[in-house]
């Protein structure tokens, strides 16, 4: 809680960085192939901007109960006055909502890659914040010259490497098999991708939320998740499920989860 307060107070003095469309990458400047289609950055605003401050995400932080993401300073300050998600109003925690938020470093990396100069500008603001108050500047915010950054990058990455790598914390691979919906339920989208790689700390509740979002289910629908012949409780973690079900529920090393849609009681 103290760390959250410290970060919130620091970021409260730093204005959110908003980059105009004139600074965005012009699709016409990039060579595209027949298999690629350039999209304007504004199409991604719902995914890379914080709904509390309307700026691009800084220190992206996700609520574990509903998977909505905000700037860390924004959501920490918001939870001083409420225990519900600002987007969907779900109760995050009855007394300590800060317990159920996690940093989303992958999303933050994506935001920095998509928005030109955002990371550099934010680092400069942080350095200015510490200097104005006579505080020691953390090494993570030290500003490097372009030449120093180039040398450091060359030393760190002597060989080309793929842009996307699988983080080690995503240690469970899922196969989500849809078995059908109860009669009378027809207003839903098909699950386009059934193969998912997630953290073993994720719970069946998170799987249900993922399915709900992708299939655009209404609140009247309930998602039942089954592994083998066992109906899984929402609180169980995927790592626990994988270790308890044995090889019968695995398919080429992938954890197979069957799910159906029924009407809520």
GROMACS .gro file of N, CA and C in nm, residues 179 204 208 222-236 241 244-245 257-262 265:
model
   84
  179UNK      N    1  -1.821  -2.686  -2.614
  179UNK     CA    2  -1.906  -2.804  -2.628
  179UNK      C    3  -2.050  -2.768  -2.663
  204UNK      N    4  -0.958  -2.014  -1.294
  204UNK     CA    5  -1.070  -2.046  -1.384
  204UNK      C    6  -1.159  -1.924  -1.403
  208UNK      N    7  -1.289  -1.775  -1.758
  208UNK     CA    8  -1.429  -1.740  -1.785
  208UNK      C    9  -1.440  -1.597  -1.837
  222UNK      N   10  -2.397  -1.807  -1.822
  222UNK     CA   11  -2.298  -1.858  -1.729
  222UNK      C   12  -2.205  -1.953  -1.804
  223UNK      N   13  -2.075  -1.943  -1.777
  223UNK     CA   14  -1.976  -2.028  -1.842
  223UNK      C   15  -1.933  -2.137  -1.744
  224UNK      N   16  -1.956  -2.262  -1.781
  224UNK     CA   17  -1.911  -2.376  -1.701
  224UNK      C   18  -1.787  -2.435  -1.765
  225UNK      N   19  -1.680  -2.450  -1.687
  225UNK     CA   20  -1.553  -2.501  -1.739
  225UNK      C   21  -1.527  -2.638  -1.677
  226UNK      N   22  -1.496  -2.735  -1.763
  226UNK     CA   23  -1.477  -2.874  -1.720
  226UNK      C   24  -1.340  -2.921  -1.766
  227UNK      N   25  -1.272  -2.995  -1.681
  227UNK     CA   26  -1.146  -3.060  -1.718
  227UNK      C   27  -1.159  -3.208  -1.687
  228UNK      N   28  -1.147  -3.291  -1.791
  228UNK     CA   29  -1.177  -3.433  -1.773
  228UNK      C   30  -1.326  -3.448  -1.750
  229UNK      N   31  -1.363  -3.499  -1.633
  229UNK     CA   32  -1.504  -3.510  -1.596
  229UNK      C   33  -1.536  -3.423  -1.476
  230UNK      N   34  -1.447  -3.330  -1.445
  230UNK     CA   35  -1.461  -3.250  -1.324
  230UNK      C   36  -1.499  -3.106  -1.357
  231UNK      N   37  -1.609  -3.058  -1.297
  231UNK     CA   38  -1.649  -2.918  -1.310
  231UNK      C   39  -1.559  -2.834  -1.220
  232UNK      N   40  -1.491  -2.738  -1.278
  232UNK     CA   41  -1.388  -2.664  -1.205
  232UNK      C   42  -1.446  -2.543  -1.133
  233UNK      N   43  -1.399  -2.525  -1.009
  233UNK     CA   44  -1.438  -2.407  -0.932
  233UNK      C   45  -1.362  -2.285  -0.982
  234UNK      N   46  -1.424  -2.168  -0.973
  234UNK     CA   47  -1.365  -2.047  -1.028
  234UNK      C   48  -1.236  -2.006  -0.959
  235UNK      N   49  -1.221  -2.044  -0.831
  235UNK     CA   50  -1.104  -1.999  -0.754
  235UNK      C   51  -0.979  -2.082  -0.780
  236UNK      N   52  -0.991  -2.193  -0.849
  236UNK     CA   53  -0.875  -2.281  -0.870
  236UNK      C   54  -0.781  -2.222  -0.972
  241UNK      N   55  -0.482  -2.698  -1.134
  241UNK     CA   56  -0.562  -2.788  -1.217
  241UNK      C   57  -0.472  -2.881  -1.296
  244UNK      N   58  -0.318  -3.156  -1.084
  244UNK     CA   59  -0.409  -3.250  -1.019
  244UNK      C   60  -0.480  -3.344  -1.117
  245UNK      N   61  -0.496  -3.302  -1.241
  245UNK     CA   62  -0.574  -3.384  -1.334
  245UNK      C   63  -0.494  -3.497  -1.397
  257UNK      N   64  -0.938  -2.773  -2.171
  257UNK     CA   65  -1.053  -2.731  -2.091
  257UNK      C   66  -1.176  -2.726  -2.182
  258UNK      N   67  -1.281  -2.797  -2.146
  258UNK     CA   68  -1.408  -2.791  -2.220
  258UNK      C   69  -1.500  -2.692  -2.148
  259UNK      N   70  -1.570  -2.614  -2.225
  259UNK     CA   71  -1.661  -2.518  -2.163
  259UNK      C   72  -1.794  -2.511  -2.239
  260UNK      N   73  -1.898  -2.486  -2.163
  260UNK     CA   74  -2.031  -2.471  -2.221
  260UNK      C   75  -2.098  -2.346  -2.166
  261UNK      N   76  -2.201  -2.300  -2.235
  261UNK     CA   77  -2.272  -2.180  -2.193
  261UNK      C   78  -2.414  -2.219  -2.152
  262UNK      N   79  -2.451  -2.181  -2.031
  262UNK     CA   80  -2.585  -2.210  -1.979
  262UNK      C   81  -2.647  -2.080  -1.927
  265UNK      N   82  -2.889  -1.912  -1.308
  265UNK     CA   83  -3.006  -1.941  -1.224
  265UNK      C   84  -3.069  -1.813  -1.173
   0.00000   0.00000   0.00000
